[in-house]
Amino acid sequence: MMLGQLNSVERQFSGRVKALGPLDLEIREGEFLSLLGPSGCGKSTALKIIAGLLAPTRGAVLWQSSKPSVGFVFQDPTLMPWASVRENVRLPLDLAHMPRAEADARVTATLARVGLTGAFLDAYPRALSGGMRMRVSIARALVARPALLLMDEPFAALDEISRDALNEDLLRLWREDNLTVVFVTHSVIESTFLSTRIVALTPRPGRIAGEFTVPAPALRSGVWRMSAGFADSAREVSRLLRQGMDAAA
Amino acid sequence: MTNARLARGLIPVLVGAAFIACWELFVAAYQIPRIVLPAPSAIAQALLQDFPSLMLSLWTTLRITLLAFALAVVTGVALAILFSQSRIVEMALYPYAVILQVTPVVAIAPLIVIWVGFERINLALLILAWIVAFFPILSNTTLGLRSADHNLIDLFRLYGASDWQILWKLKLPSALPHLLSGMKTSGGLALIGTVVAEYGAGSGTATGLAWRILEAGNRLQIARMFAALALLALLGVAIFFSLALLEHYVLRNWHESAVPKEY
């Protein structure tokens, strides 16, 4: 079922540089959709437009019913350095004036789901590794139980080992919560591993270069990454991306 | 590590002691007249002799300094918050804050003293010291309020935060390191402002340390002058270290500047 769609969305920045579009994109309920494109193609802009943080210059975002509740994960963990892990994750609940006891219970449970327990809860962000900070950031996005999770190259700055672990955890969370995820990335491998559907974008201004439905099992794990199907899919996604680059050139 | 810390405390003390010893020997060896350069022992003697009146003056200067500083923090932060909420207010008022800052306080002192009146000289001193101490708080806090992480502001908006929540939970904490650094500058300036204002007000009912220095200078009591000067320097150092300690204490958990490097 469709959750919402972008209708010929365009975004122009001051100085009349066109960053994005026109872009027509459907977001389907429960899917893991990756927006894949070269840097500067406007994929982060598209994500902010979906979140409602930016208004499109032309076109519109239409939701099937009302706008779903949104969680957002940035490329940087974007934590408040003066607040402990617990306080950082509690932020969305605090802003919604949820009673403290209920909020704290929810925060502890959510942090446990991303693998953070015990002494980490009272640590300050600067004491944590990059991978752990990203886990806190994901917990903060999930704590308010969003229907739609938007992620802007969240693992781009992490080392490969942390990234692989976070990728698998993210898939688990996506399935457990029946989330719809829109994931922005410039990595063919990462998007092929994670997504059910990949939309490749052209260089600036970003338009759709091609779309690919990943023929992966619903329960995918590290095994999927080693399979022949994975390699074939990644090749096909690369080809789409290349096509977009050539079309723009 | 403890050795390094010990050395950091001990070395300046040793240098100071050596300097004072050389000074004492130099004055004795060349028989320098007391009205040119009194020996450290003579200064200590003057300090002990005039202890009650000097302490009273110290208290007068300290009180005005602290009041001016507190006033500067309150008004500076309040105005910075106002600036951050309204661009128009900032555009309208900021140039005048700068004018107030760049006009030398010595030049304004006589005017303020006349307006406020000699019978309320402490109020005049307070206003003058406040003018000097106010600006670093305003400019640092303004900068700090603007330096909040843009993605965090987006995140707050995404969760429907009000302007008030963004100010209270995001912008003010972001501004804290800048404010504390401004306070370190401003604390010293409040003392300088008070002393300069005492000079500017000249004779009369002012009884602070600057007045003691003037009075001792006029009477050629150079040792007493040095004693008042030493107290003034001590006061400045004490203010600076208290504020540095406050900064360290407040930021110890989260700010790069306050967290020790681990090797």
Coordinates of N, CA and C in Angstrom, one line a residue, chain B residues 18 20 52 60 76 87 92 105 109 114 121 147 151 153 177 185 188 190 192 213 226 234 247 262:
Chain B
A18 N 61.8 34.2 44.1 CA 63.1 34.6 43.7 C 63.1 36.1 43.3
I20 N 61.1 38.4 44.3 CA 60.9 39.3 45.5 C 62.2 39.3 46.3
P52 N 43.3 47.5 58.3 CA 41.8 47.7 58.4 C 41.3 48.6 57.3
T60 N 35.1 47.6 49.4 CA 34.3 48.6 48.5 C 34.5 48.3 47.1
G76 N 23.5 41.3 29.8 CA 24.1 40.8 28.6 C 23.4 39.6 28.1
R87 N 15.5 39.7 14.9 CA 16.6 40.2 14.1 C 16.5 41.8 14.1
A92 N 18.7 47.1 15.4 CA 18.4 48.4 15.9 C 19.4 48.8 17.1
V105 N 35.9 54.5 28.9 CA 35.2 54.7 30.1 C 35.7 56.0 30.8
A109 N 33.3 58.9 32.3 CA 33.2 58.9 33.8 C 32.7 60.3 34.4
I114 N 28.5 63.3 37.2 CA 27.7 64.6 37.3 C 26.2 64.2 37.3
I121 N 28.0 58.3 44.7 CA 29.2 58.0 43.8 C 29.3 56.5 43.5
S147 N 25.2 29.7 17.4 CA 26.1 28.5 17.0 C 25.4 27.2 17.3
N151 N 21.3 21.0 12.4 CA 20.5 19.7 12.3 C 19.7 19.5 13.6
I153 N 18.4 21.9 15.5 CA 17.3 22.8 15.4 C 16.2 22.1 14.5
P177 N 29.2 27.5 26.7 CA 30.7 27.6 26.7 C 31.1 29.0 26.3
T185 N 36.4 37.1 30.6 CA 36.9 38.4 30.2 C 36.2 39.5 31.0
G188 N 37.3 40.3 34.7 CA 38.5 41.1 34.8 C 38.2 42.6 34.4
A190 N 35.3 44.1 34.7 CA 34.5 44.7 35.8 C 35.4 45.4 36.8
I192 N 38.6 46.3 36.3 CA 39.3 47.4 35.6 C 38.3 48.6 35.5
I213 N 45.2 54.3 46.3 CA 46.4 54.5 45.5 C 46.7 56.0 45.2
F226 N 52.1 50.6 46.8 CA 52.4 49.2 46.4 C 51.5 48.2 47.0
L234 N 45.9 40.9 43.4 CA 45.4 39.6 44.0 C 43.9 39.4 43.7
E247 N 33.9 27.6 35.0 CA 33.9 27.2 33.7 C 34.2 25.7 33.6
E262 N 43.4 12.1 27.1 CA 43.8 10.8 27.6 C 44.8 10.2 26.6

